[in-house]
JSON list of C-alpha atoms in Angstrom, two decimals:
[
{"chain": "A", "resi": 76, "resn": "MET", "atom": "CA", "xyz": [-137.48, -67.45, 80.84]},
{"chain": "A", "resi": 77, "resn": "GLU", "atom": "CA", "xyz": [-136.45, -63.82, 81.41]},
{"chain": "A", "resi": 78, "resn": "THR", "atom": "CA", "xyz": [-136.94, -64.23, 85.15]},
{"chain": "A", "resi": 79, "resn": "LEU", "atom": "CA", "xyz": [-134.86, -67.41, 85.13]},
{"chain": "A", "resi": 80, "resn": "MET", "atom": "CA", "xyz": [-132.05, -65.72, 83.20]},
{"chain": "A", "resi": 81, "resn": "ALA", "atom": "CA", "xyz": [-132.12, -62.78, 85.59]},
{"chain": "A", "resi": 82, "resn": "PHE", "atom": "CA", "xyz": [-131.90, -65.18, 88.52]},
{"chain": "A", "resi": 83, "resn": "LEU", "atom": "CA", "xyz": [-128.88, -66.91, 86.97]},
{"chain": "A", "resi": 84, "resn": "TRP", "atom": "CA", "xyz": [-127.11, -63.59, 86.48]},
{"chain": "A", "resi": 85, "resn": "GLY", "atom": "CA", "xyz": [-127.76, -62.74, 90.12]},
{"chain": "A", "resi": 86, "resn": "LEU", "atom": "CA", "xyz": [-126.50, -66.16, 91.17]},
{"chain": "A", "resi": 87, "resn": "LEU", "atom": "CA", "xyz": [-123.34, -65.62, 89.12]},
{"chain": "A", "resi": 88, "resn": "ALA", "atom": "CA", "xyz": [-122.78, -62.22, 90.73]},
{"chain": "A", "resi": 89, "resn": "SER", "atom": "CA", "xyz": [-123.30, -63.60, 94.22]},
{"chain": "A", "resi": 90, "resn": "MET", "atom": "CA", "xyz": [-121.01, -66.56, 93.63]},
{"chain": "A", "resi": 91, "resn": "GLY", "atom": "CA", "xyz": [-118.39, -64.25, 92.13]},
{"chain": "A", "resi": 92, "resn": "LEU", "atom": "CA", "xyz": [-118.51, -61.97, 95.18]},
{"chain": "A", "resi": 93, "resn": "MET", "atom": "CA", "xyz": [-118.14, -64.90, 97.56]},
{"chain": "A", "resi": 94, "resn": "THR", "atom": "CA", "xyz": [-115.25, -66.32, 95.53]},
{"chain": "A", "resi": 95, "resn": "LEU", "atom": "CA", "xyz": [-113.39, -63.03, 95.91]},
{"chain": "A", "resi": 96, "resn": "VAL", "atom": "CA", "xyz": [-114.15, -63.01, 99.64]},
{"chain": "A", "resi": 97, "resn": "TRP", "atom": "CA", "xyz": [-112.88, -66.60, 99.84]},
{"chain": "A", "resi": 98, "resn": "ALA", "atom": "CA", "xyz": [-109.58, -65.57, 98.23]},
{"chain": "A", "resi": 99, "resn": "GLY", "atom": "CA", "xyz": [-109.25, -62.85, 100.87]},
{"chain": "A", "resi": 100, "resn": "SER", "atom": "CA", "xyz": [-110.04, -65.34, 103.62]},
{"chain": "A", "resi": 101, "resn": "VAL", "atom": "CA", "xyz": [-107.26, -67.68, 102.44]},
{"chain": "A", "resi": 102, "resn": "TRP", "atom": "CA", "xyz": [-104.81, -64.81, 102.45]},
{"chain": "A", "resi": 103, "resn": "ARG", "atom": "CA", "xyz": [-105.92, -63.58, 105.88]},
{"chain": "A", "resi": 104, "resn": "HIS", "atom": "CA", "xyz": [-106.44, -67.04, 107.39]},
{"chain": "A", "resi": 105, "resn": "ASP", "atom": "CA", "xyz": [-109.93, -65.96, 108.44]},
{"chain": "A", "resi": 106, "resn": "ALA", "atom": "CA", "xyz": [-112.99, -67.72, 107.00]},
{"chain": "A", "resi": 107, "resn": "SER", "atom": "CA", "xyz": [-115.29, -65.54, 109.09]},
{"chain": "A", "resi": 108, "resn": "LEU", "atom": "CA", "xyz": [-114.82, -62.80, 106.49]},
{"chain": "A", "resi": 109, "resn": "VAL", "atom": "CA", "xyz": [-117.86, -64.42, 104.85]},
{"chain": "A", "resi": 110, "resn": "ASP", "atom": "CA", "xyz": [-120.07, -63.07, 107.63]},
{"chain": "A", "resi": 111, "resn": "ARG", "atom": "CA", "xyz": [-119.12, -59.49, 106.77]},
{"chain": "A", "resi": 112, "resn": "TYR", "atom": "CA", "xyz": [-120.26, -59.88, 103.18]},
{"chain": "A", "resi": 113, "resn": "TRP", "atom": "CA", "xyz": [-123.57, -61.68, 103.76]},
{"chain": "A", "resi": 114, "resn": "GLY", "atom": "CA", "xyz": [-125.63, -58.47, 103.80]},
{"chain": "A", "resi": 115, "resn": "LEU", "atom": "CA", "xyz": [-123.62, -56.98, 100.95]},
{"chain": "A", "resi": 116, "resn": "GLY", "atom": "CA", "xyz": [-124.42, -60.04, 98.85]},
{"chain": "A", "resi": 117, "resn": "PHE", "atom": "CA", "xyz": [-128.12, -59.11, 98.88]},
{"chain": "A", "resi": 118, "resn": "VAL", "atom": "CA", "xyz": [-127.23, -55.57, 97.84]},
{"chain": "A", "resi": 119, "resn": "VAL", "atom": "CA", "xyz": [-125.25, -56.93, 94.88]},
{"chain": "A", "resi": 120, "resn": "VAL", "atom": "CA", "xyz": [-127.96, -59.28, 93.59]},
{"chain": "A", "resi": 121, "resn": "THR", "atom": "CA", "xyz": [-130.66, -56.63, 94.02]},
{"chain": "A", "resi": 122, "resn": "LEU", "atom": "CA", "xyz": [-128.68, -54.10, 91.99]},
{"chain": "A", "resi": 123, "resn": "VAL", "atom": "CA", "xyz": [-127.93, -56.70, 89.31]},
{"chain": "A", "resi": 124, "resn": "TRP", "atom": "CA", "xyz": [-131.61, -57.66, 88.98]},
{"chain": "A", "resi": 125, "resn": "TRP", "atom": "CA", "xyz": [-132.77, -54.07, 89.06]},
{"chain": "A", "resi": 126, "resn": "GLY", "atom": "CA", "xyz": [-130.25, -53.11, 86.39]},
{"chain": "A", "resi": 127, "resn": "LEU", "atom": "CA", "xyz": [-131.22, -56.04, 84.15]},
{"chain": "A", "resi": 128, "resn": "ALA", "atom": "CA", "xyz": [-134.85, -54.88, 84.40]},
{"chain": "A", "resi": 129, "resn": "GLY", "atom": "CA", "xyz": [-133.83, -51.39, 83.19]},
{"chain": "A", "resi": 130, "resn": "TRP", "atom": "CA", "xyz": [-133.95, -49.64, 86.60]},
{"chain": "A", "resi": 131, "resn": "PRO", "atom": "CA", "xyz": [-137.77, -49.38, 86.77]},
{"chain": "A", "resi": 132, "resn": "SER", "atom": "CA", "xyz": [-139.08, -46.96, 89.39]},
{"chain": "A", "resi": 133, "resn": "GLN", "atom": "CA", "xyz": [-140.99, -49.70, 91.24]},
{"chain": "A", "resi": 134, "resn": "GLY", "atom": "CA", "xyz": [-137.64, -51.29, 92.04]},
{"chain": "A", "resi": 135, "resn": "LEU", "atom": "CA", "xyz": [-137.12, -48.52, 94.58]},
{"chain": "A", "resi": 136, "resn": "TRP", "atom": "CA", "xyz": [-139.66, -50.27, 96.84]},
{"chain": "A", "resi": 137, "resn": "ILE", "atom": "CA", "xyz": [-137.09, -53.01, 97.47]},
{"chain": "A", "resi": 138, "resn": "ALA", "atom": "CA", "xyz": [-133.76, -51.40, 96.48]},
{"chain": "A", "resi": 139, "resn": "ILE", "atom": "CA", "xyz": [-133.79, -48.77, 99.22]},
{"chain": "A", "resi": 140, "resn": "PRO", "atom": "CA", "xyz": [-134.70, -51.22, 102.04]},
{"chain": "A", "resi": 141, "resn": "VAL", "atom": "CA", "xyz": [-132.09, -53.74, 100.88]},
{"chain": "A", "resi": 142, "resn": "LEU", "atom": "CA", "xyz": [-129.37, -51.09, 100.56]},
{"chain": "A", "resi": 143, "resn": "VAL", "atom": "CA", "xyz": [-130.08, -49.79, 104.07]},
{"chain": "A", "resi": 144, "resn": "TRP", "atom": "CA", "xyz": [-130.44, -53.23, 105.65]},
{"chain": "A", "resi": 145, "resn": "GLY", "atom": "CA", "xyz": [-127.58, -54.95, 103.80]},
{"chain": "A", "resi": 146, "resn": "LEU", "atom": "CA", "xyz": [-125.03, -52.18, 104.23]},
{"chain": "A", "resi": 147, "resn": "ARG", "atom": "CA", "xyz": [-125.91, -51.71, 107.91]},
{"chain": "A", "resi": 148, "resn": "LEU", "atom": "CA", "xyz": [-125.53, -55.42, 108.56]},
{"chain": "A", "resi": 149, "resn": "SER", "atom": "CA", "xyz": [-122.21, -55.74, 106.75]},
{"chain": "A", "resi": 150, "resn": "LEU", "atom": "CA", "xyz": [-120.76, -52.62, 108.36]},
{"chain": "A", "resi": 151, "resn": "PHE", "atom": "CA", "xyz": [-121.94, -53.64, 111.82]},
{"chain": "A", "resi": 152, "resn": "ILE", "atom": "CA", "xyz": [-120.47, -57.15, 111.59]},
{"chain": "A", "resi": 153, "resn": "THR", "atom": "CA", "xyz": [-117.21, -55.72, 110.22]},
{"chain": "A", "resi": 154, "resn": "TRP", "atom": "CA", "xyz": [-116.99, -53.26, 113.12]},
{"chain": "A", "resi": 155, "resn": "ARG", "atom": "CA", "xyz": [-117.97, -55.91, 115.69]},
{"chain": "A", "resi": 156, "resn": "ASN", "atom": "CA", "xyz": [-115.44, -58.49, 114.48]},
{"chain": "A", "resi": 157, "resn": "TRP", "atom": "CA", "xyz": [-112.57, -56.11, 113.73]},
{"chain": "A", "resi": 158, "resn": "GLY", "atom": "CA", "xyz": [-109.37, -57.28, 115.38]},
{"chain": "A", "resi": 159, "resn": "HIS", "atom": "CA", "xyz": [-110.93, -60.40, 116.95]},
{"chain": "A", "resi": 160, "resn": "GLY", "atom": "CA", "xyz": [-109.56, -62.95, 114.51]},
{"chain": "A", "resi": 161, "resn": "GLU", "atom": "CA", "xyz": [-111.44, -65.91, 113.10]},
{"chain": "A", "resi": 162, "resn": "ASP", "atom": "CA", "xyz": [-114.76, -66.91, 114.63]},
{"chain": "A", "resi": 163, "resn": "GLY", "atom": "CA", "xyz": [-114.63, -70.09, 116.68]},
{"chain": "A", "resi": 164, "resn": "ARG", "atom": "CA", "xyz": [-117.12, -71.84, 114.39]},
{"chain": "A", "resi": 165, "resn": "TYR", "atom": "CA", "xyz": [-114.64, -71.74, 111.53]},
{"chain": "A", "resi": 166, "resn": "THR", "atom": "CA", "xyz": [-111.64, -72.46, 113.73]},
{"chain": "A", "resi": 167, "resn": "ASP", "atom": "CA", "xyz": [-113.35, -75.68, 114.80]},
{"chain": "A", "resi": 168, "resn": "MET", "atom": "CA", "xyz": [-113.87, -76.58, 111.13]},
{"chain": "A", "resi": 169, "resn": "ARG", "atom": "CA", "xyz": [-110.12, -76.24, 110.51]},
{"chain": "A", "resi": 170, "resn": "GLU", "atom": "CA", "xyz": [-109.28, -78.89, 113.09]},
{"chain": "A", "resi": 171, "resn": "GLY", "atom": "CA", "xyz": [-107.42, -81.82, 111.54]},
{"chain": "A", "resi": 172, "resn": "LEU", "atom": "CA", "xyz": [-107.13, -80.17, 108.12]},
{"chain": "A", "resi": 173, "resn": "SER", "atom": "CA", "xyz": [-104.17, -78.64, 106.35]},
{"chain": "A", "resi": 174, "resn": "ASP", "atom": "CA", "xyz": [-104.48, -75.05, 105.19]},
{"chain": "A", "resi": 175, "resn": "ARG", "atom": "CA", "xyz": [-104.88, -76.21, 101.59]},
{"chain": "A", "resi": 176, "resn": "ALA", "atom": "CA", "xyz": [-107.53, -78.80, 102.45]},
{"chain": "A", "resi": 177, "resn": "PHE", "atom": "CA", "xyz": [-109.52, -76.32, 104.52]},
{"chain": "A", "resi": 178, "resn": "ALA", "atom": "CA", "xyz": [-109.28, -73.70, 101.76]},
{"chain": "A", "resi": 179, "resn": "ALA", "atom": "CA", "xyz": [-110.75, -76.14, 99.23]},
{"chain": "A", "resi": 180, "resn": "ARG", "atom": "CA", "xyz": [-113.49, -77.29, 101.60]},
{"chain": "A", "resi": 181, "resn": "SER", "atom": "CA", "xyz": [-114.40, -73.79, 102.76]},
{"chain": "A", "resi": 182, "resn": "LEU", "atom": "CA", "xyz": [-114.78, -72.57, 99.17]},
{"chain": "A", "resi": 183, "resn": "VAL", "atom": "CA", "xyz": [-117.60, -75.06, 98.61]},
{"chain": "A", "resi": 184, "resn": "THR", "atom": "CA", "xyz": [-119.18, -75.55, 102.03]},
{"chain": "A", "resi": 185, "resn": "ILE", "atom": "CA", "xyz": [-118.96, -71.96, 103.30]},
{"chain": "A", "resi": 186, "resn": "PHE", "atom": "CA", "xyz": [-118.48, -69.41, 100.53]},
{"chain": "A", "resi": 187, "resn": "TRP", "atom": "CA", "xyz": [-120.20, -70.95, 97.52]},
{"chain": "A", "resi": 188, "resn": "LEU", "atom": "CA", "xyz": [-122.98, -72.29, 99.73]},
{"chain": "A", "resi": 189, "resn": "GLN", "atom": "CA", "xyz": [-123.65, -68.82, 101.10]},
{"chain": "A", "resi": 190, "resn": "GLY", "atom": "CA", "xyz": [-123.38, -67.33, 97.62]},
{"chain": "A", "resi": 191, "resn": "ALA", "atom": "CA", "xyz": [-126.06, -69.71, 96.38]},
{"chain": "A", "resi": 192, "resn": "LEU", "atom": "CA", "xyz": [-128.23, -69.04, 99.43]},
{"chain": "A", "resi": 193, "resn": "VAL", "atom": "CA", "xyz": [-128.06, -65.28, 98.84]},
{"chain": "A", "resi": 194, "resn": "ALA", "atom": "CA", "xyz": [-129.50, -65.72, 95.34]},
{"chain": "A", "resi": 195, "resn": "VAL", "atom": "CA", "xyz": [-132.19, -68.19, 96.42]},
{"chain": "A", "resi": 196, "resn": "ILE", "atom": "CA", "xyz": [-133.21, -66.33, 99.57]},
{"chain": "A", "resi": 197, "resn": "GLY", "atom": "CA", "xyz": [-133.08, -63.06, 97.64]},
{"chain": "A", "resi": 198, "resn": "LEU", "atom": "CA", "xyz": [-135.92, -64.03, 95.30]},
{"chain": "A", "resi": 199, "resn": "PRO", "atom": "CA", "xyz": [-138.26, -61.40, 96.86]},
{"chain": "A", "resi": 200, "resn": "MET", "atom": "CA", "xyz": [-135.79, -58.80, 95.54]},
{"chain": "A", "resi": 201, "resn": "LEU", "atom": "CA", "xyz": [-136.01, -60.35, 92.08]},
{"chain": "A", "resi": 202, "resn": "ALA", "atom": "CA", "xyz": [-139.81, -60.36, 92.23]},
{"chain": "A", "resi": 203, "resn": "VAL", "atom": "CA", "xyz": [-140.02, -56.65, 93.02]},
{"chain": "A", "resi": 204, "resn": "THR", "atom": "CA", "xyz": [-137.28, -55.39, 90.69]},
{"chain": "A", "resi": 205, "resn": "ASN", "atom": "CA", "xyz": [-138.86, -57.30, 87.77]},
{"chain": "A", "resi": 206, "resn": "ALA", "atom": "CA", "xyz": [-142.51, -56.52, 88.59]},
{"chain": "A", "resi": 207, "resn": "ALA", "atom": "CA", "xyz": [-144.73, -54.97, 85.95]},
{"chain": "A", "resi": 208, "resn": "SER", "atom": "CA", "xyz": [-146.58, -53.13, 88.71]},
{"chain": "A", "resi": 209, "resn": "ILE", "atom": "CA", "xyz": [-146.75, -52.86, 92.49]},
{"chain": "A", "resi": 210, "resn": "TRP", "atom": "CA", "xyz": [-149.90, -52.88, 94.61]},
{"chain": "A", "resi": 211, "resn": "TRP", "atom": "CA", "xyz": [-148.83, -49.98, 96.75]},
{"chain": "A", "resi": 212, "resn": "PRO", "atom": "CA", "xyz": [-151.08, -50.51, 99.83]},
{"chain": "A", "resi": 213, "resn": "LEU", "atom": "CA", "xyz": [-149.47, -53.93, 100.47]},
{"chain": "A", "resi": 214, "resn": "ALA", "atom": "CA", "xyz": [-146.05, -52.58, 99.51]},
{"chain": "A", "resi": 215, "resn": "ALA", "atom": "CA", "xyz": [-146.46, -49.75, 102.03]},
{"chain": "A", "resi": 216, "resn": "LEU", "atom": "CA", "xyz": [-147.34, -52.32, 104.70]},
{"chain": "A", "resi": 217, "resn": "GLY", "atom": "CA", "xyz": [-144.26, -54.35, 103.73]},
{"chain": "A", "resi": 218, "resn": "VAL", "atom": "CA", "xyz": [-142.02, -51.30, 104.05]},
{"chain": "A", "resi": 219, "resn": "ALA", "atom": "CA", "xyz": [-143.58, -50.42, 107.42]},
{"chain": "A", "resi": 220, "resn": "VAL", "atom": "CA", "xyz": [-142.91, -53.95, 108.70]},
{"chain": "A", "resi": 221, "resn": "TRP", "atom": "CA", "xyz": [-139.37, -53.76, 107.33]},
{"chain": "A", "resi": 222, "resn": "VAL", "atom": "CA", "xyz": [-138.78, -50.43, 109.13]},
{"chain": "A", "resi": 223, "resn": "LEU", "atom": "CA", "xyz": [-140.02, -51.91, 112.41]},
{"chain": "A", "resi": 224, "resn": "GLY", "atom": "CA", "xyz": [-137.76, -54.95, 112.07]},
{"chain": "A", "resi": 225, "resn": "THR", "atom": "CA", "xyz": [-134.73, -52.93, 111.04]},
{"chain": "A", "resi": 226, "resn": "LEU", "atom": "CA", "xyz": [-135.10, -50.50, 113.93]},
{"chain": "A", "resi": 227, "resn": "TYR", "atom": "CA", "xyz": [-135.65, -53.30, 116.43]},
{"chain": "A", "resi": 228, "resn": "GLU", "atom": "CA", "xyz": [-132.62, -55.25, 115.20]},
{"chain": "A", "resi": 229, "resn": "SER", "atom": "CA", "xyz": [-130.43, -52.13, 115.10]},
{"chain": "A", "resi": 230, "resn": "VAL", "atom": "CA", "xyz": [-131.33, -51.11, 118.66]},
{"chain": "A", "resi": 231, "resn": "ALA", "atom": "CA", "xyz": [-130.72, -54.65, 119.93]},
{"chain": "A", "resi": 232, "resn": "ASP", "atom": "CA", "xyz": [-127.32, -54.77, 118.20]},
{"chain": "A", "resi": 233, "resn": "ALA", "atom": "CA", "xyz": [-126.35, -51.37, 119.62]},
{"chain": "A", "resi": 234, "resn": "GLN", "atom": "CA", "xyz": [-127.38, -52.37, 123.14]},
{"chain": "A", "resi": 235, "resn": "MET", "atom": "CA", "xyz": [-125.38, -55.59, 122.97]},
{"chain": "A", "resi": 236, "resn": "ALA", "atom": "CA", "xyz": [-122.34, -53.78, 121.56]},
{"chain": "A", "resi": 237, "resn": "ARG", "atom": "CA", "xyz": [-122.42, -51.28, 124.42]},
{"chain": "A", "resi": 238, "resn": "PHE", "atom": "CA", "xyz": [-122.79, -54.11, 126.94]},
{"chain": "A", "resi": 239, "resn": "ARG", "atom": "CA", "xyz": [-119.83, -56.03, 125.50]},
{"chain": "A", "resi": 240, "resn": "GLY", "atom": "CA", "xyz": [-117.74, -52.88, 125.45]},
{"chain": "A", "resi": 241, "resn": "ASP", "atom": "CA", "xyz": [-117.95, -52.55, 129.24]},
{"chain": "A", "resi": 242, "resn": "PRO", "atom": "CA", "xyz": [-115.07, -54.52, 130.84]},
{"chain": "A", "resi": 243, "resn": "ALA", "atom": "CA", "xyz": [-116.99, -54.74, 134.12]},
{"chain": "A", "resi": 244, "resn": "ARG", "atom": "CA", "xyz": [-119.70, -56.82, 132.41]},
{"chain": "A", "resi": 245, "resn": "ARG", "atom": "CA", "xyz": [-117.38, -59.29, 130.69]},
{"chain": "A", "resi": 246, "resn": "GLY", "atom": "CA", "xyz": [-118.67, -62.84, 131.03]},
{"chain": "A", "resi": 247, "resn": "LYS", "atom": "CA", "xyz": [-122.05, -61.70, 132.34]},
{"chain": "A", "resi": 248, "resn": "VAL", "atom": "CA", "xyz": [-125.46, -62.24, 130.77]},
{"chain": "A", "resi": 249, "resn": "MET", "atom": "CA", "xyz": [-127.02, -59.35, 128.88]},
{"chain": "A", "resi": 250, "resn": "ASP", "atom": "CA", "xyz": [-130.54, -58.91, 130.27]},
{"chain": "A", "resi": 251, "resn": "GLN", "atom": "CA", "xyz": [-131.15, -55.21, 129.80]},
{"chain": "A", "resi": 252, "resn": "GLY", "atom": "CA", "xyz": [-132.98, -53.10, 127.23]},
{"chain": "A", "resi": 253, "resn": "LEU", "atom": "CA", "xyz": [-134.65, -55.19, 124.56]},
{"chain": "A", "resi": 254, "resn": "TRP", "atom": "CA", "xyz": [-132.72, -58.19, 125.84]},
{"chain": "A", "resi": 255, "resn": "ARG", "atom": "CA", "xyz": [-134.85, -58.08, 128.98]},
{"chain": "A", "resi": 256, "resn": "TYR", "atom": "CA", "xyz": [-137.92, -59.09, 126.97]},
{"chain": "A", "resi": 257, "resn": "SER", "atom": "CA", "xyz": [-136.44, -61.82, 124.76]},
{"chain": "A", "resi": 258, "resn": "ARG", "atom": "CA", "xyz": [-133.12, -63.62, 124.54]},
{"chain": "A", "resi": 259, "resn": "HIS", "atom": "CA", "xyz": [-132.63, -62.91, 120.84]},
{"chain": "A", "resi": 260, "resn": "PRO", "atom": "CA", "xyz": [-134.19, -59.54, 119.99]},
{"chain": "A", "resi": 261, "resn": "ASN", "atom": "CA", "xyz": [-131.74, -59.06, 117.10]},
{"chain": "A", "resi": 262, "resn": "TYR", "atom": "CA", "xyz": [-132.99, -62.27, 115.47]},
{"chain": "A", "resi": 263, "resn": "PHE", "atom": "CA", "xyz": [-136.58, -61.25, 116.16]},
{"chain": "A", "resi": 264, "resn": "GLY", "atom": "CA", "xyz": [-135.94, -57.99, 114.32]},
{"chain": "A", "resi": 265, "resn": "GLU", "atom": "CA", "xyz": [-134.31, -59.88, 111.45]},
{"chain": "A", "resi": 266, "resn": "ILE", "atom": "CA", "xyz": [-137.32, -62.16, 111.11]},
{"chain": "A", "resi": 267, "resn": "VAL", "atom": "CA", "xyz": [-139.63, -59.14, 111.00]},
{"chain": "A", "resi": 268, "resn": "VAL", "atom": "CA", "xyz": [-137.42, -57.69, 108.25]},
{"chain": "A", "resi": 269, "resn": "TRP", "atom": "CA", "xyz": [-137.92, -60.81, 106.15]},
{"chain": "A", "resi": 270, "resn": "VAL", "atom": "CA", "xyz": [-141.67, -60.77, 106.75]},
{"chain": "A", "resi": 271, "resn": "GLY", "atom": "CA", "xyz": [-141.52, -57.28, 105.25]},
{"chain": "A", "resi": 272, "resn": "TYR", "atom": "CA", "xyz": [-139.62, -58.56, 102.22]},
{"chain": "A", "resi": 273, "resn": "GLY", "atom": "CA", "xyz": [-142.20, -61.33, 101.79]},
{"chain": "A", "resi": 274, "resn": "LEU", "atom": "CA", "xyz": [-145.01, -58.77, 101.82]},
{"chain": "A", "resi": 275, "resn": "LEU", "atom": "CA", "xyz": [-143.18, -56.70, 99.21]},
{"chain": "A", "resi": 276, "resn": "ALA", "atom": "CA", "xyz": [-142.87, -59.79, 97.01]},
{"chain": "A", "resi": 277, "resn": "LEU", "atom": "CA", "xyz": [-146.62, -60.39, 97.31]},
{"chain": "A", "resi": 278, "resn": "ALA", "atom": "CA", "xyz": [-147.28, -56.73, 96.46]},
{"chain": "A", "resi": 279, "resn": "ALA", "atom": "CA", "xyz": [-145.32, -57.31, 93.25]},
{"chain": "A", "resi": 280, "resn": "GLY", "atom": "CA", "xyz": [-147.30, -60.44, 92.41]},
{"chain": "A", "resi": 281, "resn": "GLY", "atom": "CA", "xyz": [-144.30, -62.60, 93.25]},
{"chain": "A", "resi": 282, "resn": "TRP", "atom": "CA", "xyz": [-146.03, -65.25, 95.35]},
{"chain": "A", "resi": 283, "resn": "TRP", "atom": "CA", "xyz": [-143.36, -67.70, 94.13]},
{"chain": "A", "resi": 284, "resn": "ALA", "atom": "CA", "xyz": [-140.72, -65.70, 96.05]},
{"chain": "A", "resi": 285, "resn": "VAL", "atom": "CA", "xyz": [-142.44, -65.90, 99.46]},
{"chain": "A", "resi": 286, "resn": "PRO", "atom": "CA", "xyz": [-140.98, -69.37, 100.27]},
{"chain": "A", "resi": 287, "resn": "SER", "atom": "CA", "xyz": [-137.52, -67.80, 100.04]},
{"chain": "A", "resi": 288, "resn": "ALA", "atom": "CA", "xyz": [-138.36, -65.38, 102.84]},
{"chain": "A", "resi": 289, "resn": "ILE", "atom": "CA", "xyz": [-139.76, -68.31, 104.83]},
{"chain": "A", "resi": 290, "resn": "LEU", "atom": "CA", "xyz": [-136.52, -70.25, 104.20]},
{"chain": "A", "resi": 291, "resn": "MET", "atom": "CA", "xyz": [-134.54, -67.37, 105.67]},
{"chain": "A", "resi": 292, "resn": "ILE", "atom": "CA", "xyz": [-136.72, -67.39, 108.77]},
{"chain": "A", "resi": 293, "resn": "VAL", "atom": "CA", "xyz": [-136.26, -71.16, 109.14]},
{"chain": "A", "resi": 294, "resn": "LEU", "atom": "CA", "xyz": [-132.47, -70.75, 108.87]},
{"chain": "A", "resi": 295, "resn": "ILE", "atom": "CA", "xyz": [-132.53, -68.09, 111.59]},
{"chain": "A", "resi": 296, "resn": "LEU", "atom": "CA", "xyz": [-134.64, -70.23, 113.88]},
{"chain": "A", "resi": 297, "resn": "ARG", "atom": "CA", "xyz": [-133.28, -73.72, 113.29]},
{"chain": "A", "resi": 298, "resn": "VAL", "atom": "CA", "xyz": [-129.88, -73.67, 111.57]},
{"chain": "A", "resi": 299, "resn": "SER", "atom": "CA", "xyz": [-127.45, -70.78, 111.86]},
{"chain": "A", "resi": 300, "resn": "GLY", "atom": "CA", "xyz": [-129.19, -68.56, 114.38]},
{"chain": "A", "resi": 301, "resn": "VAL", "atom": "CA", "xyz": [-131.22, -69.18, 117.52]},
{"chain": "A", "resi": 302, "resn": "THR", "atom": "CA", "xyz": [-130.77, -72.95, 117.96]},
{"chain": "A", "resi": 303, "resn": "LEU", "atom": "CA", "xyz": [-126.99, -72.92, 117.42]},
{"chain": "A", "resi": 304, "resn": "LEU", "atom": "CA", "xyz": [-126.43, -69.90, 119.65]},
{"chain": "A", "resi": 305, "resn": "GLU", "atom": "CA", "xyz": [-128.62, -71.27, 122.44]},
{"chain": "A", "resi": 306, "resn": "LYS", "atom": "CA", "xyz": [-126.47, -74.42, 122.65]},
{"chain": "A", "resi": 307, "resn": "ARG", "atom": "CA", "xyz": [-123.27, -72.39, 122.85]},
{"chain": "A", "resi": 308, "resn": "LEU", "atom": "CA", "xyz": [-124.59, -69.96, 125.46]},
{"chain": "A", "resi": 309, "resn": "HIS", "atom": "CA", "xyz": [-126.04, -72.65, 127.73]},
{"chain": "A", "resi": 310, "resn": "ALA", "atom": "CA", "xyz": [-122.69, -74.44, 127.66]},
{"chain": "A", "resi": 311, "resn": "SER", "atom": "CA", "xyz": [-120.41, -71.43, 128.06]},
{"chain": "A", "resi": 312, "resn": "ARG", "atom": "CA", "xyz": [-122.17, -68.63, 129.92]},
{"chain": "A", "resi": 313, "resn": "PRO", "atom": "CA", "xyz": [-122.72, -68.92, 133.70]},
{"chain": "A", "resi": 314, "resn": "GLY", "atom": "CA", "xyz": [-126.19, -67.72, 134.66]},
{"chain": "A", "resi": 315, "resn": "TYR", "atom": "CA", "xyz": [-127.62, -68.18, 131.18]},
{"chain": "A", "resi": 316, "resn": "ALA", "atom": "CA", "xyz": [-129.89, -71.02, 132.26]},
{"chain": "A", "resi": 317, "resn": "ASP", "atom": "CA", "xyz": [-131.57, -68.76, 134.83]},
{"chain": "A", "resi": 318, "resn": "TYR", "atom": "CA", "xyz": [-131.89, -65.99, 132.23]},
{"chain": "A", "resi": 319, "resn": "ALA", "atom": "CA", "xyz": [-133.46, -68.49, 129.81]},
{"chain": "A", "resi": 320, "resn": "ARG", "atom": "CA", "xyz": [-135.92, -69.64, 132.47]},
{"chain": "A", "resi": 321, "resn": "ARG", "atom": "CA", "xyz": [-137.36, -66.16, 132.98]},
{"chain": "A", "resi": 322, "resn": "THR", "atom": "CA", "xyz": [-137.03, -64.72, 129.46]},
{"chain": "A", "resi": 323, "resn": "ASN", "atom": "CA", "xyz": [-138.81, -65.57, 126.21]},
{"chain": "A", "resi": 324, "resn": "THR", "atom": "CA", "xyz": [-136.63, -67.08, 123.50]},
{"chain": "A", "resi": 325, "resn": "LEU", "atom": "CA", "xyz": [-137.63, -64.85, 120.60]},
{"chain": "A", "resi": 326, "resn": "ILE", "atom": "CA", "xyz": [-140.96, -63.03, 120.77]},
{"chain": "A", "resi": 327, "resn": "PRO", "atom": "CA", "xyz": [-140.75, -60.12, 123.26]},
{"chain": "A", "resi": 328, "resn": "GLY", "atom": "CA", "xyz": [-142.75, -60.49, 126.44]},
{"chain": "A", "resi": 329, "resn": "PRO", "atom": "CA", "xyz": [-142.60, -59.56, 130.13]},
{"chain": "A", "resi": 330, "resn": "PRO", "atom": "CA", "xyz": [-139.95, -61.41, 132.17]},
{"chain": "A", "resi": 331, "resn": "ARG", "atom": "CA", "xyz": [-141.16, -64.30, 134.30]},
{"chain": "A", "resi": 332, "resn": "SER", "atom": "CA", "xyz": [-140.49, -64.25, 138.02]}
]
């Protein structure tokens, strides 16, 4: 019952954050603000759950990784999207709707949905912050996997940002650095991060939280990440089909001739 109540408080905090972001999106006419606060949402629920548990020292096993990962992600997306207006995904959703109708729909289908997902996917954070004890050998492995994923994702993001910042490369396919070995190294790093969170949940005895980490991986692979982006890139980027032919989709490997 205590775990359920803690979850509900985290859900309330996440939904509250996303409601505030929604209000800002209505004012700015930019629903893609939600992307900037996705990582921060996990920081908020982790701190809420940790605080409700009385700030136990074992919570540091998950609090520090989530703070680093969530803040980096939110700051990076904010920097990347600054001055570019609303993402095309949300602009397409506006088509045929009045501003008021889209505001009402986006509150439920974008902001509250993501708020609920943050709480559900964040269950590994709840498991660790509320754990009576941590099996440190598995926790250390989880942190090591998390570090690997975070570094890999960060390097991939930095390489892509530098590539996009070069006017001479505009419209070209990024096939350098980590992007030479897979088409989505940033998503690969993100998946490794969530494997790390799953291991941390297991180290805390929270086997019930592992499906949440798996859900996040499924969303990356099949819903909001790789599959969706592949369709857009094949349709819009000349030369992408040839790049796809010689380069692994996700798991890094040597380019094919």
